[in-house]
Short mmCIF file of N, CA and C in Angstrom, two decimals:
data_model
loop_
_atom_site.label_atom_id
_atom_site.label_comp_id
_atom_site.label_asym_id
_atom_site.label_seq_id
_atom_site.Cartn_x
_atom_site.Cartn_y
_atom_site.Cartn_z
N MET Y 1 159.58 -1.43 103.81
CA MET Y 1 160.29 -0.46 102.99
C MET Y 1 160.47 0.86 103.74
N HIS Y 2 159.42 1.26 104.48
CA HIS Y 2 159.47 2.51 105.23
C HIS Y 2 160.57 2.47 106.29
N SER Y 3 160.67 1.35 107.02
CA SER Y 3 161.69 1.25 108.06
C SER Y 3 163.09 1.15 107.45
N LEU Y 4 163.19 0.64 106.24
CA LEU Y 4 164.49 0.57 105.57
C LEU Y 4 165.04 1.97 105.32
N LEU Y 5 164.19 2.90 104.94
CA LEU Y 5 164.62 4.28 104.72
C LEU Y 5 165.14 4.89 106.02
N TRP Y 6 164.42 4.70 107.13
CA TRP Y 6 164.86 5.24 108.41
C TRP Y 6 166.17 4.60 108.85
N ARG Y 7 166.32 3.33 108.59
CA ARG Y 7 167.58 2.65 108.94
C ARG Y 7 168.74 3.18 108.11
N LEU Y 8 168.49 3.43 106.84
CA LEU Y 8 169.53 3.99 105.96
C LEU Y 8 169.96 5.37 106.44
N ILE Y 9 169.00 6.20 106.82
CA ILE Y 9 169.32 7.53 107.35
C ILE Y 9 170.12 7.39 108.64
N ALA Y 10 169.70 6.48 109.52
CA ALA Y 10 170.39 6.29 110.80
C ALA Y 10 171.83 5.82 110.58
N ILE Y 11 172.03 4.87 109.67
CA ILE Y 11 173.37 4.36 109.40
C ILE Y 11 174.25 5.45 108.80
N THR Y 12 173.70 6.21 107.86
CA THR Y 12 174.46 7.30 107.25
C THR Y 12 174.88 8.31 108.31
N ALA Y 13 173.96 8.68 109.18
CA ALA Y 13 174.28 9.64 110.24
C ALA Y 13 175.32 9.07 111.20
N LEU Y 14 175.23 7.78 111.52
CA LEU Y 14 176.22 7.16 112.39
C LEU Y 14 177.60 7.15 111.74
N LEU Y 15 177.65 6.88 110.45
CA LEU Y 15 178.94 6.91 109.76
C LEU Y 15 179.54 8.31 109.78
N LEU Y 16 178.71 9.32 109.56
CA LEU Y 16 179.19 10.70 109.61
C LEU Y 16 179.64 11.06 111.03
N ALA Y 17 178.94 10.56 112.04
CA ALA Y 17 179.36 10.79 113.42
C ALA Y 17 180.71 10.13 113.68
N GLY Y 18 180.91 8.95 113.11
CA GLY Y 18 182.20 8.27 113.24
C GLY Y 18 183.33 9.07 112.62
N VAL Y 19 183.06 9.68 111.48
CA VAL Y 19 184.05 10.56 110.86
C VAL Y 19 184.32 11.74 111.78
N GLY Y 20 183.26 12.24 112.42
CA GLY Y 20 183.40 13.36 113.34
C GLY Y 20 184.27 13.03 114.55
N ILE Y 21 184.25 11.78 114.96
CA ILE Y 21 185.11 11.37 116.08
C ILE Y 21 186.58 11.44 115.67
N LEU Y 22 186.85 11.09 114.41
CA LEU Y 22 188.23 11.04 113.93
C LEU Y 22 188.75 12.39 113.44
N LEU Y 23 187.88 13.22 112.89
CA LEU Y 23 188.31 14.50 112.33
C LEU Y 23 187.77 15.65 113.17
N PRO Y 24 188.65 16.52 113.62
CA PRO Y 24 188.18 17.62 114.47
C PRO Y 24 187.29 18.64 113.75
N ILE Y 25 187.28 18.63 112.42
CA ILE Y 25 186.46 19.60 111.70
C ILE Y 25 185.01 19.15 111.53
N MET Y 26 184.73 17.90 111.88
CA MET Y 26 183.37 17.37 111.74
C MET Y 26 182.74 17.22 113.12
N PRO Y 27 181.50 17.66 113.28
CA PRO Y 27 180.83 17.46 114.57
C PRO Y 27 180.39 16.00 114.72
N THR Y 28 180.22 15.58 115.95
CA THR Y 28 179.78 14.21 116.22
C THR Y 28 178.34 14.18 116.73
N VAL Y 29 178.06 14.94 117.76
CA VAL Y 29 176.76 14.86 118.44
C VAL Y 29 175.59 15.21 117.51
N PRO Y 30 175.69 16.25 116.66
CA PRO Y 30 174.53 16.50 115.78
C PRO Y 30 174.18 15.31 114.89
N PHE Y 31 175.19 14.60 114.42
CA PHE Y 31 174.91 13.41 113.61
C PHE Y 31 174.31 12.29 114.46
N LEU Y 32 174.73 12.20 115.71
CA LEU Y 32 174.12 11.22 116.61
C LEU Y 32 172.66 11.57 116.89
N LEU Y 33 172.37 12.86 116.98
CA LEU Y 33 170.97 13.27 117.17
C LEU Y 33 170.12 12.88 115.97
N VAL Y 34 170.66 13.06 114.77
CA VAL Y 34 169.93 12.65 113.55
C VAL Y 34 169.77 11.13 113.53
N ALA Y 35 170.82 10.41 113.90
CA ALA Y 35 170.74 8.94 113.92
C ALA Y 35 169.68 8.47 114.90
N THR Y 36 169.63 9.10 116.07
CA THR Y 36 168.63 8.73 117.07
C THR Y 36 167.22 9.05 116.58
N TRP Y 37 167.09 10.22 115.97
CA TRP Y 37 165.78 10.62 115.42
C TRP Y 37 165.31 9.60 114.39
N ALA Y 38 166.19 9.22 113.47
CA ALA Y 38 165.80 8.26 112.43
C ALA Y 38 165.56 6.88 113.03
N ALA Y 39 166.42 6.48 113.95
CA ALA Y 39 166.26 5.15 114.57
C ALA Y 39 164.96 5.06 115.35
N SER Y 40 164.53 6.14 115.95
CA SER Y 40 163.27 6.10 116.72
C SER Y 40 162.07 5.85 115.82
N ARG Y 41 162.23 6.05 114.53
CA ARG Y 41 161.13 5.85 113.59
C ARG Y 41 161.18 4.50 112.87
N GLY Y 42 162.32 3.82 112.94
CA GLY Y 42 162.38 2.57 112.20
C GLY Y 42 163.36 1.54 112.71
N TRP Y 43 164.02 1.82 113.84
CA TRP Y 43 165.00 0.88 114.34
C TRP Y 43 165.09 1.01 115.86
N PRO Y 44 164.10 0.50 116.58
CA PRO Y 44 164.03 0.70 118.03
C PRO Y 44 165.27 0.20 118.79
N GLU Y 45 165.87 -0.87 118.32
CA GLU Y 45 167.06 -1.41 119.02
C GLU Y 45 168.22 -0.41 118.96
N LEU Y 46 168.43 0.18 117.81
CA LEU Y 46 169.50 1.18 117.68
C LEU Y 46 169.18 2.41 118.51
N ASN Y 47 167.93 2.81 118.50
CA ASN Y 47 167.51 3.96 119.30
C ASN Y 47 167.81 3.72 120.78
N ASP Y 48 167.45 2.54 121.29
CA ASP Y 48 167.72 2.20 122.69
C ASP Y 48 169.22 2.18 122.97
N TRP Y 49 169.99 1.63 122.04
CA TRP Y 49 171.44 1.56 122.22
C TRP Y 49 172.05 2.96 122.31
N LEU Y 50 171.61 3.85 121.42
CA LEU Y 50 172.14 5.22 121.45
C LEU Y 50 171.74 5.95 122.72
N LEU Y 51 170.49 5.80 123.15
CA LEU Y 51 170.04 6.48 124.36
C LEU Y 51 170.73 5.95 125.62
N ASN Y 52 171.16 4.70 125.59
CA ASN Y 52 171.83 4.10 126.75
C ASN Y 52 173.35 4.11 126.64
N HIS Y 53 173.88 4.72 125.58
CA HIS Y 53 175.33 4.78 125.41
C HIS Y 53 175.94 5.59 126.56
N PRO Y 54 177.01 5.08 127.18
CA PRO Y 54 177.56 5.78 128.35
C PRO Y 54 178.12 7.17 128.05
N GLU Y 55 178.67 7.38 126.88
CA GLU Y 55 179.27 8.67 126.53
C GLU Y 55 178.27 9.65 125.93
N TYR Y 56 177.50 9.18 124.96
CA TYR Y 56 176.63 10.09 124.20
C TYR Y 56 175.16 10.06 124.64
N GLY Y 57 174.75 9.01 125.30
CA GLY Y 57 173.36 8.89 125.71
C GLY Y 57 172.83 10.06 126.53
N PRO Y 58 173.57 10.52 127.55
CA PRO Y 58 173.08 11.65 128.33
C PRO Y 58 172.90 12.94 127.51
N HIS Y 59 173.80 13.17 126.55
CA HIS Y 59 173.68 14.36 125.70
C HIS Y 59 172.45 14.26 124.80
N ILE Y 60 172.24 13.08 124.25
CA ILE Y 60 171.08 12.88 123.38
C ILE Y 60 169.79 13.04 124.17
N SER Y 61 169.74 12.43 125.35
CA SER Y 61 168.53 12.52 126.19
C SER Y 61 168.26 13.96 126.61
N ALA Y 62 169.32 14.70 126.98
CA ALA Y 62 169.14 16.10 127.39
C ALA Y 62 168.58 16.93 126.24
N TRP Y 63 169.06 16.66 125.02
CA TRP Y 63 168.55 17.39 123.87
C TRP Y 63 167.08 17.02 123.60
N GLN Y 64 166.77 15.73 123.63
CA GLN Y 64 165.40 15.29 123.34
C GLN Y 64 164.40 15.80 124.37
N GLU Y 65 164.80 15.84 125.62
CA GLU Y 65 163.87 16.23 126.68
C GLU Y 65 163.68 17.74 126.79
N ASN Y 66 164.77 18.51 126.67
CA ASN Y 66 164.69 19.94 126.92
C ASN Y 66 165.38 20.80 125.87
N GLY Y 67 165.94 20.22 124.84
CA GLY Y 67 166.73 21.00 123.89
C GLY Y 67 167.97 21.54 124.57
N ALA Y 68 168.48 20.82 125.56
CA ALA Y 68 169.58 21.29 126.40
C ALA Y 68 170.93 20.90 125.83
N VAL Y 69 171.90 21.80 126.02
CA VAL Y 69 173.28 21.58 125.60
C VAL Y 69 174.17 21.89 126.80
N SER Y 70 175.12 21.00 127.09
CA SER Y 70 175.97 21.20 128.25
C SER Y 70 176.87 22.43 128.09
N ARG Y 71 177.23 23.00 129.22
CA ARG Y 71 178.11 24.17 129.20
C ARG Y 71 179.46 23.82 128.58
N ARG Y 72 179.94 22.62 128.85
CA ARG Y 72 181.22 22.18 128.27
C ARG Y 72 181.13 22.17 126.75
N ALA Y 73 180.02 21.66 126.21
CA ALA Y 73 179.85 21.63 124.75
C ALA Y 73 179.75 23.05 124.18
N LYS Y 74 179.11 23.94 124.92
CA LYS Y 74 178.99 25.33 124.47
C LYS Y 74 180.37 25.98 124.40
N TRP Y 75 181.19 25.77 125.44
CA TRP Y 75 182.53 26.35 125.44
C TRP Y 75 183.40 25.74 124.35
N LEU Y 76 183.28 24.43 124.16
CA LEU Y 76 184.06 23.77 123.12
C LEU Y 76 183.69 24.33 121.74
N ALA Y 77 182.40 24.49 121.49
CA ALA Y 77 181.96 25.05 120.21
C ALA Y 77 182.46 26.48 120.05
N THR Y 78 182.44 27.25 121.13
CA THR Y 78 182.90 28.64 121.07
C THR Y 78 184.39 28.71 120.73
N VAL Y 79 185.18 27.88 121.39
CA VAL Y 79 186.62 27.86 121.13
C VAL Y 79 186.91 27.40 119.70
N MET Y 80 186.23 26.35 119.26
CA MET Y 80 186.47 25.82 117.91
C MET Y 80 186.06 26.83 116.83
N LEU Y 81 184.90 27.45 117.00
CA LEU Y 81 184.46 28.43 116.02
C LEU Y 81 185.34 29.69 116.08
N GLY Y 82 185.78 30.05 117.27
CA GLY Y 82 186.70 31.19 117.39
C GLY Y 82 188.02 30.92 116.69
N GLY Y 83 188.54 29.72 116.87
CA GLY Y 83 189.78 29.34 116.18
C GLY Y 83 189.60 29.31 114.67
N SER Y 84 188.48 28.76 114.24
CA SER Y 84 188.20 28.72 112.80
C SER Y 84 188.08 30.12 112.21
N THR Y 85 187.44 31.01 112.96
CA THR Y 85 187.29 32.39 112.50
C THR Y 85 188.65 33.06 112.41
N SER Y 86 189.50 32.85 113.40
CA SER Y 86 190.84 33.45 113.38
C SER Y 86 191.64 32.97 112.17
N ILE Y 87 191.61 31.68 111.94
CA ILE Y 87 192.33 31.12 110.79
C ILE Y 87 191.77 31.69 109.49
N LEU Y 88 190.46 31.79 109.41
CA LEU Y 88 189.82 32.32 108.21
C LEU Y 88 190.27 33.75 107.93
N TRP Y 89 190.29 34.59 108.97
CA TRP Y 89 190.67 36.00 108.78
C TRP Y 89 192.16 36.15 108.48
N LEU Y 90 192.98 35.20 108.95
CA LEU Y 90 194.41 35.26 108.67
C LEU Y 90 194.77 34.67 107.31
N SER Y 91 193.82 33.98 106.71
CA SER Y 91 194.07 33.37 105.39
C SER Y 91 193.85 34.42 104.30
N SER Y 92 193.98 33.97 103.09
CA SER Y 92 193.78 34.87 101.95
C SER Y 92 192.34 34.84 101.43
N ALA Y 93 191.42 34.41 102.29
CA ALA Y 93 190.01 34.35 101.88
C ALA Y 93 189.50 35.77 101.62
N PRO Y 94 188.60 35.91 100.66
CA PRO Y 94 188.01 37.24 100.40
C PRO Y 94 187.33 37.78 101.66
N THR Y 95 187.45 39.07 101.87
CA THR Y 95 186.91 39.71 103.07
C THR Y 95 185.41 39.48 103.21
N LEU Y 96 184.69 39.57 102.11
CA LEU Y 96 183.24 39.38 102.16
C LEU Y 96 182.89 37.95 102.60
N LEU Y 97 183.63 36.99 102.12
CA LEU Y 97 183.41 35.59 102.52
C LEU Y 97 183.70 35.40 104.01
N ALA Y 98 184.83 35.93 104.45
CA ALA Y 98 185.20 35.81 105.87
C ALA Y 98 184.16 36.49 106.76
N ALA Y 99 183.68 37.65 106.33
CA ALA Y 99 182.66 38.37 107.11
C ALA Y 99 181.35 37.58 107.15
N GLY Y 100 180.97 36.99 106.02
CA GLY Y 100 179.73 36.20 105.98
C GLY Y 100 179.81 34.98 106.87
N ILE Y 101 180.91 34.26 106.80
CA ILE Y 101 181.07 33.06 107.63
C ILE Y 101 181.14 33.44 109.10
N SER Y 102 181.84 34.52 109.41
CA SER Y 102 181.93 34.98 110.80
C SER Y 102 180.56 35.35 111.34
N THR Y 103 179.74 35.96 110.51
CA THR Y 103 178.38 36.32 110.91
C THR Y 103 177.56 35.08 111.22
N VAL Y 104 177.68 34.07 110.38
CA VAL Y 104 176.96 32.80 110.62
C VAL Y 104 177.43 32.18 111.93
N PHE Y 105 178.74 32.21 112.19
CA PHE Y 105 179.27 31.65 113.43
C PHE Y 105 178.70 32.38 114.65
N VAL Y 106 178.62 33.71 114.57
CA VAL Y 106 178.07 34.48 115.69
C VAL Y 106 176.60 34.13 115.92
N ILE Y 107 175.85 33.97 114.84
CA ILE Y 107 174.44 33.60 114.96
C ILE Y 107 174.30 32.22 115.60
N VAL Y 108 175.11 31.27 115.15
CA VAL Y 108 175.07 29.91 115.70
C VAL Y 108 175.44 29.92 117.18
N LEU Y 109 176.49 30.64 117.53
CA LEU Y 109 176.89 30.67 118.94
C LEU Y 109 175.86 31.37 119.81
N THR Y 110 175.23 32.42 119.29
CA THR Y 110 174.17 33.09 120.06
C THR Y 110 173.03 32.12 120.33
N TRP Y 111 172.61 31.42 119.29
CA TRP Y 111 171.55 30.42 119.46
C TRP Y 111 171.97 29.35 120.46
N LEU Y 112 173.21 28.87 120.33
CA LEU Y 112 173.70 27.80 121.20
C LEU Y 112 173.73 28.22 122.66
N TRP Y 113 174.21 29.42 122.94
CA TRP Y 113 174.29 29.89 124.32
C TRP Y 113 172.93 30.19 124.92
N TRP Y 114 171.91 30.39 124.09
CA TRP Y 114 170.55 30.57 124.60
C TRP Y 114 169.86 29.26 124.93
N ARG Y 115 170.45 28.14 124.52
CA ARG Y 115 169.87 26.83 124.83
C ARG Y 115 170.01 26.57 126.33
N PRO Y 116 169.02 25.88 126.93
CA PRO Y 116 169.14 25.54 128.35
C PRO Y 116 170.27 24.53 128.57
N GLU Y 117 170.72 24.45 129.81
CA GLU Y 117 171.75 23.46 130.17
C GLU Y 117 171.11 22.35 130.98
N PRO Y 118 171.60 21.12 130.80
CA PRO Y 118 171.00 20.01 131.54
C PRO Y 118 171.21 20.12 133.04
#
């Protein structure tokens, strides 16, 4: 029963990562990190598959070993959040909401850029 819960979490995270591949507004790698975390607790085969994946495996391993994020990922996040912020400020969103979301984006990007690189 315990491993069933971890497998359910891993599958849910993988499905959300799949949505992230198709939709630019959804992240992919954070959901893969959650899937790997859950799989390591109840689904060793999936965990091994994710860690050995040619595209995502190195990113997952770098995060698990050092909390590292690639410079390319940092720049991509910066550009995407910058674009989102620009659209938000150009929309009819309330100023307080736009300011609050922009503040969260700045905090996230500050944290992200302080992460080591692989």
